[in-house]
Amino acid sequence: MSTGTMVSLEEYMETSYEPDCDFVDGCLEERNLGTWGHGRLQYKIGGYFLTHYEPQGIRTATDVRIRVTPSRVRIPDLCVYLTDPEEEVPSTPPFLCIEILSPEDRMSRVEVRINDFLKMGVNTVWVIDPETRQAYTANAAEGLREVKTGVLRTESPVIEMPLAEVF
């Protein structure tokens, strides 16, 4: 959902929005967030990565602006880099992006975000619904599919997160 506000990329990059917005082809696009379930799950996933993967040098951050194309900036709920990115607003793809659904989210809108991340070169995108406790994984080779094992996983390197540890 766009806010209807047209801005230049330069203005967007120099402005702080509350809450922060995606920048899509000159328009500000609101992100659905702010619910307890969304925030709590984001916090728990961040803690899981801090405990299990930070000691290996894998870096995780929340709500970071990522330049996915020259005209688009997306803000995943969490992003995972295998090493620290060199830029404050990265244009290098994270290894993993994690999206947490809010009650207002529509899958068609989420799929556009997933495609932006995958086209940028993100290896894997996880989508988690805190209400239904369903999870999905997406990559360029296999597309979007539901995870039925209870464990979200990436390949090369293997990163695993059992859903039971964050729900």
Coordinates of C-alpha atoms in Angstrom, one line a residue:
M1 CA 0.0 0.0 0.0
S2 CA 1.6 3.3 -1.1
T3 CA 1.2 6.4 1.0
G4 CA 0.7 8.3 -2.2
T5 CA 3.7 10.4 -1.5
M6 CA 6.2 10.8 -4.3
V7 CA 9.8 11.5 -3.2
S8 CA 13.2 11.3 -4.8
L9 CA 15.6 8.5 -3.7
E10 CA 17.9 11.2 -2.3
E11 CA 15.1 12.7 -0.2
Y12 CA 14.1 9.2 1.0
M13 CA 17.7 8.3 2.0
E14 CA 18.0 11.5 4.0
T15 CA 14.7 11.3 5.8
S16 CA 13.7 9.2 8.9
Y17 CA 10.1 8.0 8.7
E18 CA 8.1 6.7 11.7
P19 CA 7.5 3.9 11.0
D20 CA 10.1 3.5 8.3
C21 CA 8.8 2.9 4.7
D22 CA 10.0 1.0 1.7
F23 CA 10.8 3.1 -1.3
V24 CA 9.4 1.7 -4.5
D25 CA 9.9 3.5 -7.8
G26 CA 9.6 7.0 -6.4
C27 CA 6.7 6.2 -3.9
L28 CA 6.7 5.6 -0.2
E29 CA 5.2 2.2 0.6
E30 CA 4.0 1.6 4.1
R31 CA 5.1 -1.6 5.9
N32 CA 2.6 -3.4 8.1
L33 CA 4.0 -3.8 11.6
G34 CA 3.5 -2.8 15.2
T35 CA 1.5 -5.7 16.5
W36 CA 2.7 -7.5 19.6
G37 CA 2.9 -10.9 17.9
H38 CA 5.0 -9.4 15.0
G39 CA 7.4 -7.6 17.3
R40 CA 7.8 -10.4 19.8
L41 CA 8.6 -12.9 17.0
Q42 CA 11.1 -10.5 15.4
Y43 CA 12.8 -10.1 18.8
K44 CA 12.9 -13.9 19.4
I45 CA 14.3 -14.6 15.9
G46 CA 17.0 -12.0 16.4
G47 CA 17.9 -13.5 19.8
Y48 CA 18.1 -17.0 18.2
F49 CA 20.5 -15.8 15.6
L50 CA 22.5 -13.8 18.1
T51 CA 23.0 -16.9 20.3
H52 CA 23.5 -19.5 17.5
Y53 CA 25.1 -17.7 14.6
E54 CA 26.8 -14.5 15.8
P55 CA 29.7 -16.5 17.3
Q56 CA 30.4 -17.9 13.8
G57 CA 30.6 -14.4 12.4
I58 CA 27.1 -14.4 10.8
R59 CA 25.5 -11.0 11.3
T60 CA 21.8 -10.3 11.8
A61 CA 20.0 -7.0 11.9
T62 CA 16.4 -5.8 12.1
D63 CA 14.7 -3.1 10.0
V64 CA 17.7 -2.2 7.8
R65 CA 17.1 -0.4 4.5
I66 CA 18.5 -2.5 1.6
R67 CA 18.8 -1.1 -1.9
V68 CA 17.4 -4.0 -3.9
T69 CA 17.5 -2.1 -7.3
P70 CA 18.5 1.5 -8.3
S71 CA 14.8 2.5 -7.8
R72 CA 13.8 0.3 -4.8
V73 CA 14.7 0.1 -1.2
R74 CA 13.2 -2.6 0.9
I75 CA 13.3 -3.1 4.7
P76 CA 13.1 -6.8 5.7
D77 CA 12.1 -7.5 9.3
L78 CA 15.5 -9.3 9.7
C79 CA 18.4 -9.7 7.3
V80 CA 21.3 -12.0 7.7
Y81 CA 24.8 -11.4 6.3
L82 CA 27.6 -13.9 6.3
T83 CA 30.0 -11.0 7.1
D84 CA 29.3 -7.4 8.0
P85 CA 28.2 -5.4 4.9
E86 CA 30.5 -2.5 4.0
E87 CA 27.7 0.0 3.6
E88 CA 25.3 1.5 6.1
V89 CA 22.5 1.1 3.5
P90 CA 23.6 -2.1 1.9
S91 CA 23.3 -2.6 -1.9
T92 CA 25.0 -6.0 -1.5
P93 CA 22.4 -8.8 -1.0
P94 CA 22.0 -10.4 2.4
F95 CA 22.3 -14.1 2.5
L96 CA 18.9 -14.4 4.1
C97 CA 15.9 -12.1 4.5
I98 CA 13.2 -12.9 7.0
E99 CA 9.7 -11.4 6.7
I100 CA 7.2 -11.7 9.5
L101 CA 3.5 -11.4 8.4
S102 CA 1.2 -8.9 10.0
P103 CA -2.6 -9.5 10.0
E104 CA -3.0 -6.9 7.3
D105 CA -0.4 -8.5 4.9
R106 CA -1.6 -10.0 1.7
M107 CA 0.5 -12.8 0.1
S108 CA 0.5 -11.1 -3.3
R109 CA 2.2 -8.1 -1.8
V110 CA 4.6 -10.2 0.2
E111 CA 5.5 -12.1 -3.0
V112 CA 6.5 -8.9 -4.7
R113 CA 8.9 -8.2 -1.8
I114 CA 10.2 -11.8 -2.0
N115 CA 10.9 -11.4 -5.7
D116 CA 12.7 -8.1 -5.2
F117 CA 15.0 -9.8 -2.7
L118 CA 15.6 -12.9 -4.9
K119 CA 16.3 -10.8 -8.0
M120 CA 18.8 -8.8 -6.0
G121 CA 20.7 -12.0 -5.2
V122 CA 19.4 -12.9 -1.8
N123 CA 19.9 -16.7 -1.4
T124 CA 16.8 -17.5 0.7
V125 CA 13.8 -15.6 2.0
W126 CA 11.8 -17.0 5.0
V127 CA 8.2 -15.8 5.6
I128 CA 6.7 -16.6 9.0
D129 CA 3.1 -16.1 10.1
P130 CA 2.9 -15.6 13.9
E131 CA -0.9 -16.1 14.0
T132 CA -1.0 -19.4 12.2
R133 CA 2.6 -20.5 13.0
Q134 CA 3.1 -21.4 9.4
A135 CA 6.4 -20.8 7.7
Y136 CA 7.5 -20.6 4.1
T137 CA 10.8 -20.5 2.4
A138 CA 11.7 -19.1 -1.0
N139 CA 14.8 -19.3 -3.2
A140 CA 15.4 -18.6 -6.9
A141 CA 15.5 -22.3 -7.9
E142 CA 12.3 -23.6 -6.1
G143 CA 10.2 -20.5 -5.6
L144 CA 8.0 -20.2 -2.5
R145 CA 6.9 -23.3 -0.6
E146 CA 5.5 -24.1 2.8
V147 CA 7.9 -25.6 5.4
K148 CA 6.2 -28.7 6.9
T149 CA 9.2 -30.0 8.9
G150 CA 9.1 -27.4 11.6
V151 CA 12.6 -26.3 10.7
L152 CA 13.5 -23.4 8.4
R153 CA 16.8 -24.1 6.6
T154 CA 19.2 -22.6 4.1
E155 CA 22.0 -24.3 2.1
S156 CA 25.6 -23.3 1.6
P157 CA 26.0 -22.6 4.4
V158 CA 23.4 -24.4 6.3
I159 CA 21.5 -22.2 8.7
E160 CA 18.7 -23.8 10.6
M161 CA 16.0 -22.4 12.9
P162 CA 13.5 -24.8 14.5
L163 CA 10.2 -22.9 14.7
A164 CA 9.6 -24.4 18.2
E165 CA 12.5 -22.3 19.4
V166 CA 10.9 -19.0 18.5
F167 CA 7.2 -19.8 19.0

